[in-house]
Coordinates of C-alpha atoms in Angstrom, one line a residue:
M283 CA 174.3 116.2 -110.0
A284 CA 177.5 117.0 -108.2
P285 CA 178.4 114.0 -106.1
P286 CA 179.0 114.6 -102.4
D287 CA 182.6 115.0 -101.2
S288 CA 182.5 111.7 -99.3
I289 CA 181.9 109.8 -102.6
S290 CA 184.6 109.2 -105.0
T291 CA 184.1 110.3 -108.6
C292 CA 185.6 109.8 -112.0
S293 CA 185.3 112.7 -114.4
S294 CA 185.0 110.4 -117.4
L295 CA 182.1 108.5 -115.8
P296 CA 178.7 109.9 -116.9
L297 CA 176.1 110.1 -114.1
A298 CA 173.3 112.6 -113.6
A299 CA 175.0 116.1 -113.7
A300 CA 172.0 118.2 -112.6
P301 CA 171.8 119.1 -108.9
M302 CA 169.4 116.8 -107.0
S303 CA 167.4 119.8 -105.9
E304 CA 166.6 121.0 -109.4
P305 CA 163.3 120.0 -111.0
T306 CA 163.5 117.1 -113.5
P307 CA 162.1 118.1 -116.9
F308 CA 161.8 114.5 -118.0
P309 CA 158.4 113.2 -119.0
F310 CA 158.6 110.6 -116.3
A311 CA 158.1 111.8 -112.7
A312 CA 158.7 110.2 -109.3
S313 CA 157.2 111.5 -106.2
P314 CA 159.7 112.0 -103.4
L315 CA 159.3 110.0 -100.3
P316 CA 158.8 112.3 -97.3
N317 CA 160.3 109.9 -94.8
P318 CA 162.7 107.1 -95.9
L319 CA 161.9 105.1 -92.8
V320 CA 158.1 105.1 -93.3
A321 CA 156.3 101.8 -93.4
T322 CA 155.4 100.4 -96.8
A323 CA 151.7 100.8 -96.1
S324 CA 152.0 104.5 -95.2
F325 CA 154.3 105.0 -98.2
L326 CA 151.6 103.7 -100.5
Q327 CA 148.8 105.5 -98.7
H328 CA 150.6 108.8 -99.2
H329 CA 150.9 108.3 -102.9
L330 CA 147.6 106.6 -103.7
S331 CA 145.4 109.0 -101.6
R332 CA 147.0 112.0 -103.3
L333 CA 147.1 110.7 -106.9
A334 CA 144.0 108.6 -107.3
S335 CA 141.4 111.3 -106.7
H336 CA 139.6 109.6 -109.5
L337 CA 140.3 107.0 -112.0
N338 CA 140.2 107.7 -115.7
V339 CA 139.2 105.7 -118.7
P340 CA 142.1 103.2 -119.3
R341 CA 144.3 103.4 -122.4
P342 CA 146.2 102.3 -124.4
A343 CA 146.5 98.5 -124.8
L344 CA 149.7 96.9 -123.6
A345 CA 150.1 95.5 -127.1
A346 CA 151.1 99.0 -128.1
A347 CA 154.0 98.8 -125.8
A348 CA 155.2 95.6 -127.2
A349 CA 155.0 97.1 -130.7
R350 CA 157.3 99.8 -129.7
T351 CA 160.0 97.7 -128.2
P352 CA 163.3 99.0 -129.6
G353 CA 164.6 96.9 -132.5
P354 CA 168.2 96.0 -133.5
Q355 CA 170.8 98.7 -133.4
G356 CA 171.2 100.5 -136.7
A357 CA 173.0 103.5 -138.1
S358 CA 171.7 106.9 -137.5
L359 CA 172.6 110.3 -139.1
S360 CA 171.9 112.1 -135.8
L361 CA 174.7 112.9 -133.4
S362 CA 172.5 112.6 -130.4
L363 CA 171.1 109.3 -129.2
A364 CA 167.9 108.2 -130.8
P365 CA 164.9 107.2 -128.5
D366 CA 165.3 103.5 -129.4
E367 CA 169.0 103.7 -128.5
V368 CA 168.2 105.1 -125.0
A369 CA 165.4 102.5 -124.7
R370 CA 167.8 99.7 -125.5
A371 CA 169.9 100.5 -122.5
L372 CA 166.8 99.9 -120.3
T373 CA 166.0 96.5 -121.8
G374 CA 165.0 93.8 -119.3
T375 CA 164.2 95.9 -116.3
P376 CA 160.6 95.2 -115.1
V377 CA 158.2 97.6 -113.5
F378 CA 154.6 96.8 -112.5
T379 CA 151.4 98.5 -113.3
V380 CA 147.6 97.8 -113.1
C381 CA 145.7 96.9 -116.3
N382 CA 142.1 96.2 -116.9
S383 CA 140.7 92.9 -118.4
S384 CA 141.6 94.3 -121.9
N385 CA 145.3 94.8 -120.9
E386 CA 144.9 98.6 -121.0
F387 CA 146.6 100.8 -118.4
V388 CA 144.4 102.0 -115.5
L389 CA 145.2 105.7 -115.3
V390 CA 144.7 108.2 -112.5
S391 CA 144.7 112.0 -112.2
D392 CA 147.0 114.0 -109.9
P393 CA 145.0 117.0 -108.5
A394 CA 148.3 118.6 -107.2
T395 CA 149.7 119.0 -110.7
G396 CA 146.6 118.9 -112.9
L397 CA 148.1 115.9 -114.8
R398 CA 145.5 113.6 -116.3
S399 CA 146.0 110.2 -117.8
L400 CA 148.8 109.4 -115.4
G401 CA 150.1 105.8 -115.3
L402 CA 151.6 104.5 -112.1
L403 CA 154.6 102.3 -112.4
C404 CA 155.9 100.4 -109.3
F405 CA 159.4 99.0 -109.0
R406 CA 158.0 96.4 -106.6
S407 CA 155.2 93.9 -107.4
E408 CA 153.8 94.2 -103.9
D409 CA 153.3 97.9 -104.3
A410 CA 151.4 97.2 -107.6
D411 CA 149.3 94.7 -105.6
A412 CA 148.4 97.5 -103.2
L413 CA 147.5 99.7 -106.1
L414 CA 145.3 97.0 -107.5
S415 CA 143.5 96.8 -104.2
H416 CA 143.0 100.5 -104.2
V417 CA 141.5 100.5 -107.7
R418 CA 139.1 97.7 -106.7
T419 CA 138.0 99.6 -103.6
R420 CA 137.6 103.0 -105.3
Q421 CA 136.1 101.7 -108.6
P422 CA 134.6 98.2 -108.3
V423 CA 133.4 98.1 -111.9
L424 CA 136.8 99.2 -113.3
G425 CA 138.5 96.9 -110.8
K426 CA 136.6 93.9 -112.0
G427 CA 139.1 91.8 -114.0
A428 CA 141.9 94.3 -113.3
K429 CA 145.3 92.7 -112.7
V430 CA 149.0 93.5 -112.0
V431 CA 151.0 93.4 -115.2
P432 CA 154.8 93.6 -115.7
I433 CA 156.2 95.8 -118.4
T434 CA 159.8 96.6 -119.1
L435 CA 161.3 100.0 -118.9
D436 CA 162.4 100.1 -122.5
Q437 CA 158.7 99.6 -123.5
V438 CA 157.6 102.3 -121.1
Y439 CA 160.2 104.7 -122.5
M440 CA 159.0 104.2 -126.1
L441 CA 155.4 104.8 -125.0
K442 CA 156.1 108.3 -123.9
A443 CA 155.5 109.2 -127.6
E444 CA 151.9 108.4 -127.0
G445 CA 151.6 111.4 -124.7
I446 CA 151.0 109.3 -121.5
A447 CA 152.6 110.7 -118.4
F448 CA 154.0 108.1 -116.0
R449 CA 154.8 108.4 -112.3
F450 CA 157.2 106.0 -110.8
L451 CA 156.8 104.6 -107.2
P452 CA 160.4 103.8 -106.2
D453 CA 161.4 101.0 -103.9
P454 CA 161.3 102.7 -100.4
L455 CA 164.4 100.7 -99.3
Q456 CA 166.4 102.2 -102.2
I457 CA 165.2 105.7 -101.3
K458 CA 166.5 105.0 -97.8
N459 CA 169.8 103.8 -99.2
A460 CA 170.2 106.9 -101.4
L461 CA 169.4 109.3 -98.6
E462 CA 172.0 107.6 -96.4
M463 CA 174.6 108.4 -99.1
K464 CA 173.3 112.0 -99.5
S465 CA 173.8 113.5 -96.0
G466 CA 171.6 116.5 -95.3
L467 CA 168.7 115.5 -97.5
T468 CA 165.3 114.5 -96.2
A469 CA 163.7 113.6 -99.5
F470 CA 165.0 112.1 -102.8
D471 CA 163.6 113.4 -106.0
G472 CA 163.4 110.5 -108.5
V473 CA 164.2 106.8 -108.7
P474 CA 167.6 106.1 -107.2
V475 CA 170.3 104.5 -109.4
F476 CA 173.8 103.5 -108.3
Q477 CA 177.0 103.4 -110.2
S478 CA 180.8 102.9 -109.8
D479 CA 183.7 103.6 -112.1
L480 CA 185.3 100.4 -110.8
L481 CA 182.7 98.3 -112.6
V482 CA 183.1 99.7 -116.1
V483 CA 184.1 96.9 -118.5
K484 CA 184.9 96.3 -122.1
K485 CA 183.5 93.2 -123.9
Q486 CA 183.6 92.4 -127.6
K487 CA 185.0 95.9 -128.4
K488 CA 182.1 97.6 -126.6
R489 CA 182.4 99.6 -123.3
Y490 CA 179.7 99.0 -120.7
C491 CA 179.1 101.4 -117.8
P492 CA 176.6 99.6 -115.6
V493 CA 173.8 101.4 -113.6
Y494 CA 172.1 99.5 -110.8
F495 CA 168.6 100.0 -109.3
Q496 CA 169.6 98.3 -106.0
K497 CA 172.5 99.3 -103.8
E498 CA 172.8 95.7 -102.7
D499 CA 173.4 94.6 -106.2
I500 CA 176.2 97.0 -106.9
E501 CA 177.8 96.3 -103.5
R502 CA 177.8 92.6 -104.4
E503 CA 179.5 93.3 -107.7
L504 CA 182.1 95.6 -106.0
T505 CA 182.8 92.9 -103.5
R506 CA 183.8 90.6 -106.3
A507 CA 185.8 93.3 -108.1
S508 CA 187.5 94.7 -105.0
K509 CA 188.7 91.3 -103.7
G510 CA 186.6 91.2 -100.6
S511 CA 186.4 94.8 -99.5
R512 CA 183.2 95.4 -97.5
G513 CA 181.1 98.0 -95.7
S514 CA 182.0 101.7 -95.8
A515 CA 185.0 101.1 -98.1
L516 CA 182.6 99.9 -100.8
S517 CA 180.0 102.7 -100.2
K518 CA 182.7 105.3 -100.9
K519 CA 183.1 103.9 -104.3
I520 CA 179.4 104.2 -105.2
M521 CA 177.7 107.2 -106.7
V522 CA 174.0 107.8 -106.6
G523 CA 171.8 109.7 -109.0
S524 CA 168.2 109.6 -110.3
L525 CA 167.0 107.6 -113.2
E526 CA 165.1 110.6 -114.6
D527 CA 168.2 112.8 -114.7
V528 CA 170.4 110.0 -116.2
L529 CA 167.8 109.4 -119.0
K530 CA 167.6 113.1 -119.7
K531 CA 171.4 113.3 -120.0
M532 CA 171.4 110.4 -122.4
E533 CA 168.9 112.2 -124.6
I534 CA 170.8 115.4 -124.9
N535 CA 174.4 114.1 -125.2
E536 CA 176.0 113.0 -128.4
R537 CA 177.3 109.5 -129.3
D538 CA 180.7 108.6 -128.0
S539 CA 180.3 111.0 -125.1
G540 CA 180.2 108.1 -122.6
W541 CA 176.4 108.3 -122.0
D542 CA 175.8 105.8 -124.8
D543 CA 177.9 103.3 -122.8
L544 CA 175.3 103.1 -120.0
I545 CA 173.5 99.8 -119.4
F546 CA 170.8 99.4 -116.7
I547 CA 171.1 96.2 -114.7
P548 CA 167.8 94.7 -113.7
P549 CA 167.4 94.1 -109.9
G550 CA 169.0 90.8 -108.8
K551 CA 171.1 90.4 -111.8
S552 CA 174.9 90.8 -112.4
L553 CA 176.5 92.7 -115.2
N554 CA 177.8 89.6 -117.0
Q555 CA 174.5 87.8 -116.7
H556 CA 172.6 90.8 -118.1
I557 CA 175.0 91.4 -121.0
N558 CA 174.8 87.7 -121.9
E559 CA 171.0 87.9 -121.9
V560 CA 170.7 91.0 -124.0
S561 CA 173.4 89.9 -126.4
A562 CA 171.8 86.5 -127.0

């Protein structure tokens, strides 16, 4: 993705390189939001009415996700990043889905694409609550005992090997933030992520290039790093891309290319806080 002229860039900083208008070939998909200013209720209605034409038999158990949590970093003979190395960069970031009483994913079908066994993952718990209400309304038997369950993105990433397609429901506010930075666009394809070369740090001989899911979080970090600069001055130091494109680039690039330095910062947390937690 070529960043717009109004946003500063650093050639050594890896961020999604594919143009935003190109289709994302990654197994995860995120439906674009037609109007960034739409109310949350309308936002959910748009997705749920289109996707949940009927609900499928739920699978697999969430225990499978826990079993596939990436383990300690180890040596690999491959030059490209292994799946568990990509997953490790996602550690700690929660998303929310609906499971039945056996902790199995409640899956839907997308009539527009023909995809079956599609799991919906929400970046906000309140959106997952709305999805739960939708399940209970459309399928009372299936909805009995259903609940909202958090799952981390590293676990989701490892589950793609099971052949389950996931669709993300991004935070509408972050879609709005991304579109404000991408003048001329009326829809954003993917889950917005934000990055700045000013926040790259080196700790314990390792380089960290943080990627944020919320524009407010990266602005707060930049305010500290930039000694109080605020407003438009900070925005010009921020680049925006999509989670799906960034993950694809991590998969196809070699070690020591810069893409293996990425670390995704969970919403509401600082870089130092997250590094301390994952290093403990």
